[in-house]
Amino acid sequence: MCKLYWSTDDSGAFLYTVKAIAERYSVTSNEVTKSVTASCRAYTIEPVCSTCGNGFRISSRSHFTELRRYQARSCAECAAAVKAEADREARRIADVRRLILQERFAVIAGDQLVVADLTLRSAMTIAALLRDDGCTSDGVITPMRNRVENLAPTSEFGLELVRDAWRAGLINIHPSAPHDAFGWKDDTPNTVTLELVPFFLRGTGLPDERLTDFMTQFELLVEVKSWPSSWHDELAPVWMEIAIAEATASLVFYLRQHKLEFSPGEGTRATIAKGFEWFTLGQMFNFIWRSAKEAAAYYSRERVPKNQAANSAVTRLRNSIERAYAEGWEVKPYRRDTRLGVSTLSQLLFTRSLRLSDPLAYNPILSYRTPLKLRWDALTDESFERLIFRLASEAEGYTDVDWLMKTNAPDHGRDVAATRVRHDTLSGYTHERIIIQCKHWLSRSIADNDVSKEVTSVDHWNNPPVDVLAIATSGKFTANAVSWVERHNAKGIRPRVEMWNDAKLETLLASKPQLILDFELR
Ligand SMILES: [Zn+2]
């Protein structure tokens, strides 16, 4: 029965059907299969194992058919042997690489870290790395990927801080780093995934002694009243970095709540940074929450692609920030969403160091700005015009700066005209004719009909045509004026309107102390 069952012709086709065999022995087809399986071992003559050349052991006719369909392959024994060999080779490479890493990243003695000599940013980064069970008992700093608490508000920012500390030689990769955290070229690790590697501190003694030494020094300096003086100068920029990361994390979070995935870029960063010139983090949470909500409403209303809806949140954020500032809104601060944890770094700087009872209401940029507030009332209409003229004359990219006499204008004011040269790495230089209208208005804001009147009046100067009309004011624009300008600019017609309000002028003048002095603005 077995012989009949397995017999084939030269082409590999079975000679007898199971049914024919069953009839011959007066049993059922099922019993034929059962008896054959129990009574014999069958091996193929063709095909054979590509490695050892033996036939394959086959269990059924369908197994045989399946084997014939594939050309070269190894039998189970050979495949296991090949895999075992590959495993041995992988272990050998791993052993070799571990030795290479141990040698290359050996714990060696370096200069001791003097915390007071570090930057505020570096000191806070390292202190944050060491907190919250961030290190093992033998003084090895846990890889970022394995940390339970977030080091910084966004993982990108956390990684940037760690990378900077590593590049500055303050922390070193520990020899116990897993070899697959590296990209290897032959026997040399030439790239590293920093999230995956443990670190140890620069210094003398064992790694855990270095940590203890660092923390002892840090504890003496941590409170703001004990800070080295250089740390005070660094506070505003470091705060800004952390605040931008906090705001970015919340924007991504709220958009994700609305099922919109968003990856923040340079535009997001610039928009948020702009917001912190005028608002606190708590107020920014308000703008961000609204922008995400509006982006989601836009998505369900207009059925635009999801990424377009998500990206629109940044434009909405920028518009609401500018409008709120221009109109002088009272912006209600929002609390941090409890689902967004406080990062170790924020906790360390705001609560432990600065001892702020309400970190979200804190903004060192705002308080720095207050003394920079310029005395606009020291100017007359005429001196305001001269100030704008000087500002344009000294600005990079502005040429042919000149006065335009408005002989028949009711206010007899003078506008400043200039050519603005812009450079683009691909298309080269472009020239725009810009007219700057000066409005030294302290008692009331510039309204939409004021702007529209000015846009119409620019027609007088249409030879050569005016590309940009900038309205410079020592005051503000109303919200209606801001929306009017947005709508106008969206049409893409000449002239494009730019709004330069008091805050913008203050920012521009901040880097021009001579002008502030000459015009007695402080
Ligand atoms: Zn084989």
Coordinates of C-alpha atoms and ligand atoms in Angstrom, one line a residue:
M1 CA 0.0 0.0 0.0
C2 CA 2.8 2.4 0.9
K3 CA 4.6 1.7 -2.4
L4 CA 1.5 2.2 -4.4
Y5 CA 0.7 5.4 -2.5
W6 CA 4.1 7.0 -3.1
S7 CA 4.8 5.8 -6.7
T8 CA 5.2 8.5 -9.3
D9 CA 6.0 8.7 -12.9
D10 CA 9.1 10.5 -14.3
S11 CA 7.3 13.8 -14.2
G12 CA 6.5 13.5 -10.5
A13 CA 2.8 12.8 -10.9
F14 CA 1.3 10.1 -8.6
L15 CA 0.6 6.8 -10.4
Y16 CA -2.5 5.8 -8.4
T17 CA -5.2 7.8 -6.8
V18 CA -5.9 7.2 -3.1
K19 CA -9.4 6.2 -4.0
A20 CA -8.0 3.5 -6.4
I21 CA -5.7 2.1 -3.7
A22 CA -8.6 2.1 -1.2
E23 CA -10.7 0.1 -3.5
R24 CA -7.9 -2.4 -4.1
Y25 CA -7.6 -3.1 -0.4
S26 CA -11.3 -2.6 0.4
V27 CA -10.7 0.1 2.9
T28 CA -11.7 3.8 3.0
S29 CA -9.4 6.5 1.6
N30 CA -8.9 7.8 5.1
E31 CA -7.6 4.5 6.3
V32 CA -5.1 4.4 3.4
T33 CA -3.6 7.8 4.4
K34 CA -3.5 6.7 8.1
S35 CA -1.8 3.4 7.3
V36 CA 0.7 5.0 5.0
T37 CA 1.6 7.6 7.6
A38 CA 2.0 5.0 10.3
S39 CA 3.9 2.4 8.3
C40 CA 6.6 4.1 6.3
R41 CA 9.0 7.0 6.0
A42 CA 9.2 8.6 2.6
Y43 CA 12.0 10.7 1.2
T44 CA 12.1 12.6 -2.0
I45 CA 14.5 11.6 -4.8
E46 CA 13.8 15.0 -6.5
P47 CA 14.1 17.7 -5.2
V48 CA 16.9 17.4 -2.7
C49 CA 18.2 19.7 0.0
S50 CA 20.4 22.4 -1.5
T51 CA 22.8 22.2 1.4
C52 CA 23.4 18.5 2.2
G53 CA 22.0 16.9 -1.0
N54 CA 19.7 14.5 0.9
G55 CA 16.0 14.0 0.0
F56 CA 13.4 15.7 2.0
R57 CA 11.3 13.6 4.4
I58 CA 7.7 14.0 3.3
S59 CA 4.6 13.5 5.3
S60 CA 1.8 13.6 2.7
R61 CA 1.1 14.0 -1.1
S62 CA 0.3 17.6 -0.7
H63 CA 3.6 18.2 1.2
F64 CA 5.4 16.6 -1.8
T65 CA 3.6 18.8 -4.3
E66 CA 4.4 21.8 -2.3
L67 CA 8.2 20.9 -2.1
R68 CA 8.3 20.4 -5.8
R69 CA 7.1 23.9 -6.4
Y70 CA 10.2 25.5 -4.8
Q71 CA 13.6 25.1 -6.3
A72 CA 16.6 25.3 -4.1
R73 CA 16.0 25.1 -0.3
S74 CA 17.5 23.4 2.7
C75 CA 16.0 20.6 4.7
A76 CA 14.9 21.3 8.3
E77 CA 18.2 20.0 9.8
C78 CA 20.3 22.1 7.5
A79 CA 18.2 25.2 8.1
A80 CA 18.6 24.7 11.8
A81 CA 22.3 24.3 11.4
V82 CA 22.6 27.5 9.3
K83 CA 20.6 29.4 11.8
A84 CA 22.7 28.1 14.7
E85 CA 25.8 29.2 12.8
A86 CA 24.3 32.7 12.1
D87 CA 23.4 33.0 15.8
R88 CA 27.0 32.0 16.8
E89 CA 28.3 34.5 14.3
A90 CA 26.0 37.2 15.7
R91 CA 27.1 36.4 19.2
R92 CA 30.7 36.5 18.1
I93 CA 30.2 39.9 16.5
A94 CA 28.4 41.2 19.6
D95 CA 31.2 40.0 21.8
V96 CA 33.8 41.7 19.6
R97 CA 31.7 44.9 19.5
R98 CA 31.2 44.8 23.3
L99 CA 34.9 44.6 23.7
I100 CA 35.5 47.4 21.2
L101 CA 32.9 49.6 23.1
Q102 CA 34.4 48.8 26.5
E103 CA 37.8 49.9 25.2
R104 CA 36.6 52.9 23.3
F105 CA 34.2 54.2 26.0
A106 CA 36.2 53.1 29.0
V107 CA 35.4 55.1 32.2
I108 CA 38.5 57.3 32.5
A109 CA 39.3 60.2 34.7
G110 CA 38.7 63.7 33.4
D111 CA 38.6 67.2 34.8
Q112 CA 36.2 67.4 37.7
L113 CA 32.9 69.2 36.9
V114 CA 32.6 72.5 38.7
V115 CA 28.9 73.2 38.7
A116 CA 29.3 77.0 39.2
D117 CA 31.4 77.1 36.0
L118 CA 28.8 75.4 33.9
T119 CA 26.1 77.2 32.0
L120 CA 22.7 77.3 33.6
R121 CA 21.4 75.1 30.7
S122 CA 24.1 72.5 31.2
A123 CA 23.8 72.4 35.0
M124 CA 20.0 72.0 34.8
T125 CA 20.3 69.3 32.1
I126 CA 22.7 67.2 34.1
A127 CA 20.8 67.7 37.4
A128 CA 17.6 66.7 35.6
L129 CA 19.3 63.6 34.2
L130 CA 20.3 62.5 37.6
R131 CA 16.9 63.0 39.2
D132 CA 13.8 60.7 39.3
D133 CA 15.7 57.4 39.4
G134 CA 17.6 58.6 36.3
C135 CA 20.7 56.7 37.3
T136 CA 21.5 53.2 38.6
S137 CA 23.2 52.5 41.9
D138 CA 26.7 52.3 40.2
G139 CA 26.3 55.8 38.9
V140 CA 25.3 55.0 35.3
I141 CA 22.8 57.4 33.8
T142 CA 19.8 55.6 32.4
P143 CA 19.3 55.8 28.6
M144 CA 16.7 58.4 27.6
R145 CA 14.5 55.7 26.1
N146 CA 14.2 53.9 29.4
R147 CA 13.4 56.9 31.6
V148 CA 10.0 56.9 33.3
E149 CA 9.7 60.7 33.7
N150 CA 10.1 63.1 30.8
L151 CA 13.4 64.9 31.0
A152 CA 12.0 67.9 29.1
P153 CA 8.6 68.9 27.8
T154 CA 9.2 67.3 24.3
S155 CA 11.5 64.3 23.7
E156 CA 13.2 66.3 20.9
F157 CA 14.2 69.0 23.2
G158 CA 15.3 66.5 25.9
L159 CA 17.5 64.8 23.3
E160 CA 18.9 68.1 22.1
L161 CA 19.9 69.0 25.7
V162 CA 21.6 65.6 26.2
R163 CA 23.3 65.8 22.9
D164 CA 24.7 69.3 23.8
A165 CA 25.9 68.0 27.2
W166 CA 27.6 65.1 25.5
R167 CA 29.2 67.2 22.8
A168 CA 30.5 69.6 25.4
G169 CA 32.2 66.6 27.1
L170 CA 30.2 66.9 30.3
I171 CA 28.8 63.4 30.0
N172 CA 30.3 60.4 28.3
I173 CA 28.8 57.3 26.7
H174 CA 29.1 54.4 29.2
P175 CA 31.0 51.2 28.1
S176 CA 27.9 49.2 28.9
A177 CA 26.1 50.8 25.9
P178 CA 24.3 48.1 23.8
H179 CA 26.2 47.5 20.6
D180 CA 23.1 47.8 18.5
A181 CA 22.7 51.5 19.6
F182 CA 25.5 52.1 17.2
G183 CA 25.8 52.1 13.4
W184 CA 28.9 50.0 12.6
K185 CA 31.3 50.3 9.7
D186 CA 33.4 47.1 10.0
D187 CA 34.7 47.2 13.6
T188 CA 34.2 50.9 14.2
P189 CA 31.0 52.4 15.7
N190 CA 30.5 55.5 13.5
T191 CA 27.0 56.6 14.4
V192 CA 25.1 56.5 17.7
T193 CA 21.4 56.6 18.6
L194 CA 21.8 58.7 21.8
E195 CA 18.4 57.7 23.2
L196 CA 19.6 54.2 23.6
V197 CA 22.9 54.7 25.4
P198 CA 23.7 55.1 29.1
F199 CA 26.1 57.9 30.2
F200 CA 28.5 58.6 33.0
L201 CA 29.7 62.0 34.2
R202 CA 33.1 63.5 33.5
G203 CA 35.2 63.8 36.6
T204 CA 37.5 61.8 38.9
G205 CA 36.7 58.7 41.0
L206 CA 34.0 56.1 40.3
P207 CA 30.9 57.1 38.4
D208 CA 28.7 57.1 41.5
E209 CA 31.2 59.3 43.4
R210 CA 31.1 61.7 40.5
L211 CA 27.3 61.9 40.7
T212 CA 27.4 62.4 44.5
D213 CA 29.9 65.2 44.0
F214 CA 27.9 66.9 41.3
M215 CA 24.7 66.8 43.4
T216 CA 26.4 68.1 46.5
Q217 CA 27.7 71.1 44.5
F218 CA 24.4 71.6 42.7
E219 CA 22.3 71.5 45.9
L220 CA 24.3 74.5 47.2
L221 CA 23.6 76.5 44.1
V222 CA 20.1 75.4 43.1
E223 CA 18.1 78.1 44.7
V224 CA 18.0 81.3 42.6
K225 CA 19.5 83.4 45.5
S226 CA 22.6 81.2 45.4
W227 CA 23.0 81.2 41.6
P228 CA 26.3 82.3 40.0
S229 CA 25.8 85.6 38.4
S230 CA 26.1 84.3 34.8
W231 CA 23.1 82.1 35.4
H232 CA 20.9 85.1 35.8
D233 CA 21.8 86.4 32.4
E234 CA 21.0 83.0 30.9
L235 CA 17.6 82.7 32.6
A236 CA 15.5 84.4 29.9
P237 CA 16.9 82.4 27.0
V238 CA 16.7 79.1 28.9
W239 CA 13.2 79.9 30.1
M240 CA 12.2 80.7 26.5
E241 CA 13.5 77.3 25.2
I242 CA 11.6 75.4 27.9
A243 CA 8.4 77.5 27.4
I244 CA 8.5 77.0 23.6
A245 CA 8.9 73.2 24.2
E246 CA 5.9 73.3 26.7
A247 CA 3.7 75.2 24.3
T248 CA 4.8 72.9 21.4
A249 CA 4.0 69.8 23.4
S250 CA 0.6 71.1 24.3
L251 CA -0.2 72.0 20.7
V252 CA 0.7 68.5 19.5
F253 CA -1.3 67.1 22.4
Y254 CA -4.5 69.1 21.8
L255 CA -4.4 68.4 18.1
R256 CA -4.0 64.7 18.8
Q257 CA -7.1 64.9 21.1
H258 CA -8.9 65.9 17.9
K259 CA -7.2 63.0 16.0
L260 CA -5.0 65.4 14.1
E261 CA -1.4 64.4 13.9
F262 CA 1.0 67.3 13.7
S263 CA 4.8 67.6 13.5
P264 CA 5.9 71.1 14.5
G265 CA 8.5 72.8 12.4
E266 CA 10.3 76.2 12.4
G267 CA 7.1 78.1 11.7
T268 CA 5.5 76.7 14.8
R269 CA 8.6 77.6 16.8
A270 CA 8.7 81.2 15.5
T271 CA 5.0 81.7 16.1
I272 CA 5.2 80.5 19.7
A273 CA 8.4 82.5 20.4
K274 CA 6.5 85.6 19.1
G275 CA 3.7 84.9 21.5
F276 CA 6.0 84.8 24.5
E277 CA 7.0 88.4 23.8
W278 CA 3.6 89.4 25.0
F279 CA 2.0 86.5 26.9
T280 CA 2.6 84.0 29.6
L281 CA 2.6 80.3 29.2
G282 CA -0.8 80.1 30.8
Q283 CA -2.2 82.6 28.3
M284 CA -0.5 80.7 25.5
F285 CA -2.2 77.5 26.6
N286 CA -5.5 79.4 26.0
F287 CA -4.5 80.4 22.5
I288 CA -3.2 76.9 21.7
W289 CA -6.3 75.1 23.0
R290 CA -8.5 77.4 20.9
S291 CA -6.4 77.0 17.8
A292 CA -6.5 73.2 18.0
K293 CA -10.2 73.3 18.5
E294 CA -10.7 75.6 15.5
A295 CA -8.4 73.4 13.3
A296 CA -10.6 70.4 14.2
A297 CA -13.8 72.3 13.3
Y298 CA -12.2 73.4 10.0
Y299 CA -11.4 69.7 9.3
S300 CA -15.0 68.5 9.9
R301 CA -16.5 71.5 8.1
E302 CA -14.4 71.7 5.0
R303 CA -13.3 68.1 4.7
V304 CA -9.7 69.2 3.9
P305 CA -6.9 66.8 4.3
K306 CA -5.9 66.1 7.9
N307 CA -2.4 67.5 7.7
Q308 CA -3.8 70.7 6.1
A309 CA -6.2 71.1 9.0
A310 CA -3.5 70.4 11.6
N311 CA -1.1 72.9 9.9
S312 CA -3.8 75.6 9.9
A313 CA -3.6 75.5 13.8
V314 CA -0.3 77.4 13.5
T315 CA -1.8 80.1 11.3
R316 CA -4.8 80.4 13.7
L317 CA -2.4 80.6 16.6
R318 CA -0.4 83.4 15.0
N319 CA -3.5 85.4 14.1
S320 CA -5.1 85.1 17.5
I321 CA -1.8 86.1 19.2
E322 CA -1.4 89.1 17.0
R323 CA -5.0 90.1 17.2
A324 CA -5.1 89.8 21.0
Y325 CA -2.0 91.9 21.2
A326 CA -3.1 94.5 18.7
E327 CA -6.4 95.0 20.4
G328 CA -5.0 94.7 23.9
W329 CA -7.3 91.8 25.0
E330 CA -7.2 90.5 28.5
V331 CA -6.3 86.9 27.8
K332 CA -7.4 84.5 30.5
P333 CA -4.6 82.1 31.5
Y334 CA -5.4 78.4 31.2
R335 CA -4.0 75.7 33.5
R336 CA -1.8 73.0 32.2
D337 CA -3.8 70.0 31.1
T338 CA -3.3 67.3 33.8
R339 CA -2.7 64.7 31.1
L340 CA 0.5 66.6 30.1
G341 CA 2.9 65.8 32.8
V342 CA 5.4 68.3 34.2
S343 CA 8.9 67.5 32.9
T344 CA 11.8 67.0 35.3
L345 CA 13.6 70.0 33.9
S346 CA 10.5 72.4 34.3
Q347 CA 10.0 71.1 37.8
L348 CA 13.6 71.6 38.7
L349 CA 13.9 75.2 37.2
F350 CA 10.5 76.6 38.0
T351 CA 9.6 75.0 41.3
R352 CA 12.9 74.0 42.9
S353 CA 15.2 76.8 41.7
L354 CA 12.9 79.8 41.2
R355 CA 10.3 78.7 43.8
L356 CA 7.5 80.0 41.6
S357 CA 4.1 79.5 43.1
D358 CA 2.5 79.8 39.6
P359 CA 5.1 78.9 37.0
L360 CA 2.5 79.4 34.2
A361 CA 2.2 83.1 35.1
Y362 CA 6.0 83.6 34.9
N363 CA 7.6 85.2 31.9
P364 CA 11.1 86.8 32.3
I365 CA 10.9 88.2 28.7
L366 CA 7.8 90.3 29.7
S367 CA 9.4 91.7 32.7
Y368 CA 12.6 92.5 30.7
R369 CA 10.4 94.3 28.2
T370 CA 8.8 96.6 30.7
P371 CA 11.9 98.8 31.2
L372 CA 12.4 98.7 27.4
K373 CA 9.0 100.3 27.0
L374 CA 9.7 103.4 25.0
R375 CA 8.4 106.9 25.8
W376 CA 6.5 107.4 22.6
D377 CA 4.9 110.6 24.0
A378 CA 8.4 112.2 23.9
L379 CA 7.9 112.4 20.1
T380 CA 6.1 114.8 17.9
D381 CA 4.5 113.7 14.6
E382 CA 7.5 115.2 12.8
S383 CA 10.1 113.5 15.0
F384 CA 8.2 110.2 14.7
E385 CA 8.6 110.5 10.9
R386 CA 12.3 111.2 11.2
L387 CA 12.7 108.2 13.5
I388 CA 11.1 105.9 10.9
F389 CA 13.2 107.5 8.2
R390 CA 16.4 106.8 10.2
L391 CA 15.2 103.3 11.1
A392 CA 14.7 102.5 7.3
S393 CA 18.0 104.2 6.3
E394 CA 19.9 102.0 8.8
A395 CA 18.1 98.8 8.0
E396 CA 19.9 96.1 6.1
G397 CA 18.3 95.5 2.7
Y398 CA 16.7 99.0 2.4
T399 CA 18.1 101.2 -0.3
D400 CA 17.1 104.6 -1.9
V401 CA 15.3 105.6 1.3
D402 CA 13.6 108.9 0.6
W403 CA 10.8 111.2 1.7
L404 CA 7.6 111.5 -0.2
M405 CA 5.9 114.9 0.0
K406 CA 2.2 114.6 0.4
T407 CA 1.4 118.1 -0.7
N408 CA -2.4 117.7 -0.9
A409 CA -2.9 115.4 2.0
P410 CA -4.9 117.0 4.8
D411 CA -2.3 116.0 7.5
H412 CA 0.7 117.2 5.4
G413 CA 2.4 114.1 6.8
R414 CA 5.5 112.8 5.0
D415 CA 5.8 109.1 4.0
V416 CA 9.0 107.3 3.7
A417 CA 9.7 105.5 0.5
A418 CA 12.4 102.9 -0.1
T419 CA 13.4 100.0 -2.2
R420 CA 13.6 96.7 -0.3
V421 CA 16.0 94.2 -1.6
R422 CA 15.5 90.6 -0.7
H423 CA 17.9 87.8 -1.4
D424 CA 16.8 84.3 -2.1
T425 CA 19.4 81.6 -2.6
L426 CA 17.6 80.3 -5.6
S427 CA 16.0 83.1 -7.4
G428 CA 18.6 85.8 -6.5
Y429 CA 17.7 89.4 -5.6
T430 CA 14.2 90.8 -5.8
H431 CA 13.3 94.5 -5.4
E432 CA 10.2 95.8 -3.8
R433 CA 9.0 99.3 -3.6
I434 CA 7.8 100.0 -0.1
I435 CA 6.1 103.0 1.3
I436 CA 6.0 103.5 5.0
Q437 CA 3.2 105.7 6.3
C438 CA 3.9 107.1 9.7
K439 CA 1.1 107.5 12.2
H440 CA 2.1 108.9 15.6
W441 CA -1.2 108.1 17.2
L442 CA -1.2 107.7 20.9
S443 CA -4.8 108.3 21.8
R444 CA -6.6 106.0 19.4
S445 CA -5.8 102.8 17.5
I446 CA -5.7 102.5 13.8
A447 CA -9.0 101.2 12.5
D448 CA -10.0 99.3 9.4
N449 CA -11.3 102.4 7.6
D450 CA -8.0 104.2 8.3
V451 CA -6.1 101.4 6.7
S452 CA -8.4 101.1 3.7
K453 CA -8.1 104.9 3.1
E454 CA -4.3 104.6 3.1
V455 CA -4.4 101.7 0.6
T456 CA -6.5 103.8 -1.7
S457 CA -4.3 106.9 -1.3
V458 CA -1.2 104.9 -2.4
D459 CA -2.6 105.0 -5.9
H460 CA -1.1 108.5 -6.1
W461 CA 2.3 107.0 -6.0
N462 CA 1.8 104.4 -8.6
N463 CA 4.8 105.4 -10.7
P464 CA 6.7 103.2 -10.0
P465 CA 4.0 101.0 -8.5
V466 CA 4.0 100.4 -4.8
D467 CA 4.5 96.7 -3.8
V468 CA 4.2 97.1 -0.1
L469 CA 2.5 99.6 2.1
A470 CA 3.8 99.5 5.7
I471 CA 1.8 101.4 8.3
A472 CA 4.1 102.4 11.2
T473 CA 2.4 103.5 14.3
S474 CA 3.5 104.3 17.8
G475 CA 0.1 102.9 18.9
K476 CA -1.9 99.8 18.0
F477 CA -4.2 98.4 15.4
T478 CA -7.8 97.5 16.2
A479 CA -8.9 93.9 15.7
N480 CA -11.0 95.0 12.7
A481 CA -8.0 96.6 11.1
V482 CA -6.0 93.4 11.6
S483 CA -8.8 91.3 9.9
W484 CA -9.2 93.8 7.2
V485 CA -5.4 93.6 6.4
E486 CA -5.6 89.8 6.5
R487 CA -8.5 89.7 4.0
H488 CA -6.8 92.3 1.8
N489 CA -3.5 90.5 1.7
A490 CA -5.2 87.2 1.0
K491 CA -6.4 88.7 -2.3
G492 CA -2.8 89.0 -3.4
I493 CA -3.2 92.4 -4.9
R494 CA -0.9 95.4 -4.7
P495 CA 0.0 96.9 -2.3
R496 CA 0.5 94.2 0.3
V497 CA 0.0 95.8 3.7
E498 CA 2.3 95.4 6.7
M499 CA 1.4 96.6 10.2
W500 CA 4.2 97.9 12.3
N501 CA 2.8 98.6 15.8
D502 CA 4.5 99.9 18.9
A503 CA 5.6 96.5 20.0
K504 CA 7.2 95.8 16.6
L505 CA 8.9 99.1 16.6
E506 CA 10.2 98.5 20.1
T507 CA 11.6 95.2 19.0
L508 CA 13.3 96.9 16.0
L509 CA 14.6 99.7 18.2
A510 CA 15.9 97.4 20.9
S511 CA 19.0 96.7 18.8
K512 CA 19.4 100.4 17.9
P513 CA 20.5 102.1 21.2
Q514 CA 21.7 105.2 19.2
L515 CA 18.3 105.9 17.9
I516 CA 16.7 105.5 21.3
L517 CA 19.3 107.9 22.6
D518 CA 19.0 110.4 19.7
F519 CA 15.2 110.6 20.0
E520 CA 15.2 110.5 23.8
L521 CA 12.9 107.5 23.9
R522 CA 14.0 106.5 27.3
Ligands
ZN1 ZN 20.0 19.2 4.2

